Amino acid sequence: MENLKLTSREENYSEWYNQLVLRAELADYAPVRGCMVVRPYGWALWENIQAALDKRFKETGHVNAAFPMLIPESYMTKEAEHVEGFAPELAVVTHAGGSKLEEPLVLRPTSETIIGTMYAKWIQSYRDLPVLMNQWANVVRWEMRTRLFLRTTEFYWQEGHTAHATYEEAEAETLQMLGVYTDFCHNEAAMPVLPGRKSEREKFAGALATYSIEAMMGDTKALQAGTSHFLGQNFAKAFDIKFLDQNNELQYCWTTSWGVTTRLIGAMVMIHGDDQGLVLPPRLAPIQVVIVPIFRKDSEKEAVLEMVAKVQAGLKEQGIRVHVDDREGLTPGFKYNDWEMKGVPLRIEIGPKDVEKNSLALARRDIPGRDGKSFVPYDGFQKTVADMLVTIQDNMLAKAIAFRDAHIFEVDNYEDFKDVVENKGWAKVWWYEDGENEDKIREETKCKLLNFAETEGEGICFYSGRKTNTQVYFAKTY
RNA sequence: CGGGGUGUGGCGCAGACGGCUAGCGCGCUGCGUUUGGGACGCAGAGGUCGUCGGUUCAAGUCCGACCACCCCGACCA
């Protein structure tokens, strides 16, 4: 590393992001264009994300399974809109085993088709319903432009796929999982998101309705952090997923699918990160507390390390993920910067003075510099630290919410709208849904309709002047 | 795919008017001194200069083609 400091966010936001991801050792570029290697620290973060989500999926009655990565090309063409939506970004295997394949195989861009095929086989009766499955997998989409975590050719995600007997039940499932994502983002990732329905223009290829959670990044651009699709009977009809109901009548199932990806990591980087590096929410951080021992002479070393060991053991006992940085030959100052780059929520410094005073020096990652430092008594450190982690988690969410709310503006005319999305953040507007108008706005302002807000009452569409009872968010997006 | 840029030790760069053992900073290895906000000294290791071809007594340097990657636009979780 030639430069000790990161490019600042103000100077060049996307350069800041790239350097941060690399230097925090979350990921690195792979030999194949657009592909990334998720490094152990990044993967540990992903594992914590997975664990928190998986727990919620299980609690809502879902089970995990694994479907194959290779899908017969013909499957992709069975659902008309689905074909169109994915055709340009498919990677296709044409040769294997030393010869040309009878039928090419696509690397899954998503698994509706293969899972639908299997569901058709497994579902016979209303007694088989609902089917509530999820899989943790990798998928491939040949994107034009890629960014580490935000858009890569191959990425990791979970995709839930469910089948139900009724419209109402499937719709309820779609909304339930949107709620699960929202809850996860707020309570685990300290990431405020706005849940809502996508416009017809933006919905998933083949869905009846798509819902999303939208998050505001540190540069006020929007990032779609997760989606939940109500697929209606479109895929059931395309893949023949049928069941006999109580009246012995054959019915098509109602299906859903929903997913979040490693993009969540990119979102966390951009929501919480600062010019010192990553800032991770305690609930998901691979390392929650790092201890930096400080000593000069051997005589000090022994006493310091003894205290370090006691603190480490005490925190471990509390279930806190703690790491002792015992690397030799590095100054404490170097280590502080190093762990700040990696976003560890809390640092404990233990040196001769602390041994002498029976105290600990704490430094909060969410409050940089002197303001985030405090000196606390050794006695009761387990509770002090545990409480501090909760405080940090809460503070991070509150800060992110305050930032987001300060950058959303309600406007009622196109001039103000343009000013807001160009210079200030997100626009919240009354909107009469119209795909053509949406296209025009997108062309003229380079910003997208994110989703529909929760709205009461009615107003006048800022663009068409028509009366409407829906409000939406528009913003520049990743 | 259109526009722009870059390819030289692990990383960041210099060398470009052809010329002799290809440099510098960081990092890495060893030893010693250090250690409360990015330590220092000494000694080392590490490079077919993106690839192929051409010009020349001589190519990192000139010419051509190709490839890769990065940035900016149209598509997307």
PDB file of N, CA and C in Angstrom, chain A residues 109-151:
ATOM      1  N   PRO A 109     -29.114 -17.864 -13.606  1.00  0.00           N
ATOM      2  CA  PRO A 109     -29.108 -16.458 -13.235  1.00  0.00           C
ATOM      3  C   PRO A 109     -30.044 -16.265 -12.037  1.00  0.00           C
ATOM      4  N   THR A 110     -30.892 -17.261 -11.808  1.00  0.00           N
ATOM      5  CA  THR A 110     -31.864 -17.368 -10.735  1.00  0.00           C
ATOM      6  C   THR A 110     -32.534 -18.709 -10.994  1.00  0.00           C
ATOM      7  N   SER A 111     -33.267 -19.248 -10.019  1.00  0.00           N
ATOM      8  CA  SER A 111     -33.664 -20.661 -10.147  1.00  0.00           C
ATOM      9  C   SER A 111     -35.154 -20.929 -10.295  1.00  0.00           C
ATOM     10  N   GLU A 112     -35.939 -19.911 -10.621  1.00  0.00           N
ATOM     11  CA  GLU A 112     -37.379 -20.131 -10.780  1.00  0.00           C
ATOM     12  C   GLU A 112     -37.682 -21.333 -11.677  1.00  0.00           C
ATOM     13  N   THR A 113     -36.946 -21.421 -12.784  1.00  0.00           N
ATOM     14  CA  THR A 113     -37.288 -22.435 -13.781  1.00  0.00           C
ATOM     15  C   THR A 113     -36.997 -23.854 -13.312  1.00  0.00           C
ATOM     16  N   ILE A 114     -35.819 -24.051 -12.753  1.00  0.00           N
ATOM     17  CA  ILE A 114     -35.479 -25.409 -12.319  1.00  0.00           C
ATOM     18  C   ILE A 114     -36.306 -25.801 -11.098  1.00  0.00           C
ATOM     19  N   ILE A 115     -36.524 -24.852 -10.213  1.00  0.00           N
ATOM     20  CA  ILE A 115     -37.296 -25.158  -9.005  1.00  0.00           C
ATOM     21  C   ILE A 115     -38.762 -25.372  -9.370  1.00  0.00           C
ATOM     22  N   GLY A 116     -39.258 -24.562 -10.303  1.00  0.00           N
ATOM     23  CA  GLY A 116     -40.630 -24.746 -10.766  1.00  0.00           C
ATOM     24  C   GLY A 116     -40.835 -26.134 -11.341  1.00  0.00           C
ATOM     25  N   THR A 117     -39.855 -26.583 -12.109  1.00  0.00           N
ATOM     26  CA  THR A 117     -39.925 -27.915 -12.703  1.00  0.00           C
ATOM     27  C   THR A 117     -40.021 -28.998 -11.631  1.00  0.00           C
ATOM     28  N   MET A 118     -39.234 -28.822 -10.593  1.00  0.00           N
ATOM     29  CA  MET A 118     -39.247 -29.815  -9.513  1.00  0.00           C
ATOM     30  C   MET A 118     -40.538 -29.743  -8.702  1.00  0.00           C
ATOM     31  N   TYR A 119     -41.020 -28.528  -8.499  1.00  0.00           N
ATOM     32  CA  TYR A 119     -42.272 -28.368  -7.748  1.00  0.00           C
ATOM     33  C   TYR A 119     -43.420 -29.060  -8.481  1.00  0.00           C
ATOM     34  N   ALA A 120     -43.390 -28.968  -9.814  1.00  0.00           N
ATOM     35  CA  ALA A 120     -44.446 -29.605 -10.610  1.00  0.00           C
ATOM     36  C   ALA A 120     -44.472 -31.109 -10.337  1.00  0.00           C
ATOM     37  N   LYS A 121     -43.281 -31.639 -10.099  1.00  0.00           N
ATOM     38  CA  LYS A 121     -43.157 -33.073  -9.838  1.00  0.00           C
ATOM     39  C   LYS A 121     -43.619 -33.428  -8.422  1.00  0.00           C
ATOM     40  N   TRP A 122     -43.336 -32.546  -7.493  1.00  0.00           N
ATOM     41  CA  TRP A 122     -43.574 -32.862  -6.081  1.00  0.00           C
ATOM     42  C   TRP A 122     -44.973 -32.515  -5.579  1.00  0.00           C
ATOM     43  N   ILE A 123     -45.604 -31.556  -6.233  1.00  0.00           N
ATOM     44  CA  ILE A 123     -46.902 -31.093  -5.735  1.00  0.00           C
ATOM     45  C   ILE A 123     -48.042 -31.774  -6.495  1.00  0.00           C
ATOM     46  N   GLN A 124     -48.895 -32.469  -5.743  1.00  0.00           N
ATOM     47  CA  GLN A 124     -50.038 -33.144  -6.347  1.00  0.00           C
ATOM     48  C   GLN A 124     -51.347 -32.638  -5.750  1.00  0.00           C
ATOM     49  N   SER A 125     -51.304 -32.409  -4.443  1.00  0.00           N
ATOM     50  CA  SER A 125     -52.537 -32.183  -3.707  1.00  0.00           C
ATOM     51  C   SER A 125     -52.436 -30.920  -2.867  1.00  0.00           C
ATOM     52  N   TYR A 126     -53.572 -30.391  -2.478  1.00  0.00           N
ATOM     53  CA  TYR A 126     -53.573 -29.233  -1.570  1.00  0.00           C
ATOM     54  C   TYR A 126     -52.894 -29.602  -0.261  1.00  0.00           C
ATOM     55  N   ARG A 127     -52.846 -30.937   0.015  1.00  0.00           N
ATOM     56  CA  ARG A 127     -52.176 -31.378   1.246  1.00  0.00           C
ATOM     57  C   ARG A 127     -50.655 -31.171   1.159  1.00  0.00           C
ATOM     58  N   ASP A 128     -50.146 -31.038  -0.067  1.00  0.00           N
ATOM     59  CA  ASP A 128     -48.697 -30.818  -0.233  1.00  0.00           C
ATOM     60  C   ASP A 128     -48.319 -29.351  -0.038  1.00  0.00           C
ATOM     61  N   LEU A 129     -49.324 -28.495   0.069  1.00  0.00           N
ATOM     62  CA  LEU A 129     -49.066 -27.062   0.115  1.00  0.00           C
ATOM     63  C   LEU A 129     -49.205 -26.497   1.529  1.00  0.00           C
ATOM     64  N   PRO A 130     -48.572 -25.391   1.846  1.00  0.00           N
ATOM     65  CA  PRO A 130     -47.625 -24.693   0.969  1.00  0.00           C
ATOM     66  C   PRO A 130     -46.262 -25.373   0.966  1.00  0.00           C
ATOM     67  N   VAL A 131     -45.500 -25.126  -0.079  1.00  0.00           N
ATOM     68  CA  VAL A 131     -44.100 -25.536  -0.115  1.00  0.00           C
ATOM     69  C   VAL A 131     -43.271 -24.281   0.154  1.00  0.00           C
ATOM     70  N   LEU A 132     -42.459 -24.352   1.185  1.00  0.00           N
ATOM     71  CA  LEU A 132     -41.699 -23.165   1.608  1.00  0.00           C
ATOM     72  C   LEU A 132     -40.213 -23.492   1.648  1.00  0.00           C
ATOM     73  N   MET A 133     -39.517 -23.222   0.539  1.00  0.00           N
ATOM     74  CA  MET A 133     -38.099 -23.576   0.466  1.00  0.00           C
ATOM     75  C   MET A 133     -37.214 -22.362   0.203  1.00  0.00           C
ATOM     76  N   ASN A 134     -35.968 -22.555   0.595  1.00  0.00           N
ATOM     77  CA  ASN A 134     -34.959 -21.528   0.356  1.00  0.00           C
ATOM     78  C   ASN A 134     -33.672 -22.227  -0.051  1.00  0.00           C
ATOM     79  N   GLN A 135     -32.862 -21.553  -0.855  1.00  0.00           N
ATOM     80  CA  GLN A 135     -31.520 -22.086  -1.067  1.00  0.00           C
ATOM     81  C   GLN A 135     -30.496 -20.967  -1.017  1.00  0.00           C
ATOM     82  N   TRP A 136     -29.348 -21.294  -0.423  1.00  0.00           N
ATOM     83  CA  TRP A 136     -28.192 -20.403  -0.421  1.00  0.00           C
ATOM     84  C   TRP A 136     -27.342 -20.835  -1.596  1.00  0.00           C
ATOM     85  N   ALA A 137     -27.064 -19.917  -2.513  1.00  0.00           N
ATOM     86  CA  ALA A 137     -26.408 -20.339  -3.743  1.00  0.00           C
ATOM     87  C   ALA A 137     -25.628 -19.201  -4.389  1.00  0.00           C
ATOM     88  N   ASN A 138     -24.924 -19.561  -5.431  1.00  0.00           N
ATOM     89  CA  ASN A 138     -24.292 -18.556  -6.271  1.00  0.00           C
ATOM     90  C   ASN A 138     -25.018 -18.524  -7.602  1.00  0.00           C
ATOM     91  N   VAL A 139     -25.073 -17.380  -8.228  1.00  0.00           N
ATOM     92  CA  VAL A 139     -25.702 -17.255  -9.540  1.00  0.00           C
ATOM     93  C   VAL A 139     -24.801 -16.421 -10.437  1.00  0.00           C
ATOM     94  N   VAL A 140     -25.055 -16.521 -11.736  1.00  0.00           N
ATOM     95  CA  VAL A 140     -24.211 -15.829 -12.711  1.00  0.00           C
ATOM     96  C   VAL A 140     -25.062 -14.967 -13.636  1.00  0.00           C
ATOM     97  N   ARG A 141     -24.710 -13.717 -13.715  1.00  0.00           N
ATOM     98  CA  ARG A 141     -25.384 -12.823 -14.664  1.00  0.00           C
ATOM     99  C   ARG A 141     -24.317 -11.988 -15.355  1.00  0.00           C
ATOM    100  N   TRP A 142     -24.299 -12.060 -16.686  1.00  0.00           N
ATOM    101  CA  TRP A 142     -23.226 -11.405 -17.439  1.00  0.00           C
ATOM    102  C   TRP A 142     -23.514  -9.919 -17.561  1.00  0.00           C
ATOM    103  N   GLU A 143     -23.086  -9.171 -16.557  1.00  0.00           N
ATOM    104  CA  GLU A 143     -23.373  -7.743 -16.520  1.00  0.00           C
ATOM    105  C   GLU A 143     -22.350  -6.965 -17.334  1.00  0.00           C
ATOM    106  N   MET A 144     -22.787  -5.809 -17.820  1.00  0.00           N
ATOM    107  CA  MET A 144     -21.902  -4.945 -18.593  1.00  0.00           C
ATOM    108  C   MET A 144     -20.821  -4.349 -17.696  1.00  0.00           C
ATOM    109  N   ARG A 145     -21.290  -3.669 -16.661  1.00  0.00           N
ATOM    110  CA  ARG A 145     -20.337  -3.003 -15.764  1.00  0.00           C
ATOM    111  C   ARG A 145     -20.448  -3.608 -14.386  1.00  0.00           C
ATOM    112  N   THR A 146     -19.319  -3.858 -13.785  1.00  0.00           N
ATOM    113  CA  THR A 146     -19.337  -4.522 -12.484  1.00  0.00           C
ATOM    114  C   THR A 146     -18.619  -3.683 -11.424  1.00  0.00           C
ATOM    115  N   ARG A 147     -19.028  -3.888 -10.188  1.00  0.00           N
ATOM    116  CA  ARG A 147     -18.402  -3.272  -9.028  1.00  0.00           C
ATOM    117  C   ARG A 147     -18.357  -4.335  -7.941  1.00  0.00           C
ATOM    118  N   LEU A 148     -17.270  -4.389  -7.211  1.00  0.00           N
ATOM    119  CA  LEU A 148     -17.159  -5.371  -6.138  1.00  0.00           C
ATOM    120  C   LEU A 148     -18.400  -5.314  -5.244  1.00  0.00           C
ATOM    121  N   PHE A 149     -18.997  -6.458  -5.012  1.00  0.00           N
ATOM    122  CA  PHE A 149     -20.202  -6.636  -4.183  1.00  0.00           C
ATOM    123  C   PHE A 149     -21.476  -6.031  -4.764  1.00  0.00           C
ATOM    124  N   LEU A 150     -21.379  -4.878  -5.406  1.00  0.00           N
ATOM    125  CA  LEU A 150     -22.599  -4.204  -5.848  1.00  0.00           C
ATOM    126  C   LEU A 150     -23.162  -4.846  -7.106  1.00  0.00           C
ATOM    127  N   ARG A 151     -22.288  -5.218  -7.996  1.00  0.00           N
ATOM    128  CA  ARG A 151     -22.724  -5.887  -9.211  1.00  0.00           C
ATOM    129  C   ARG A 151     -21.550  -6.662  -9.760  1.00  0.00           C
TER     130      ARG A 151
END
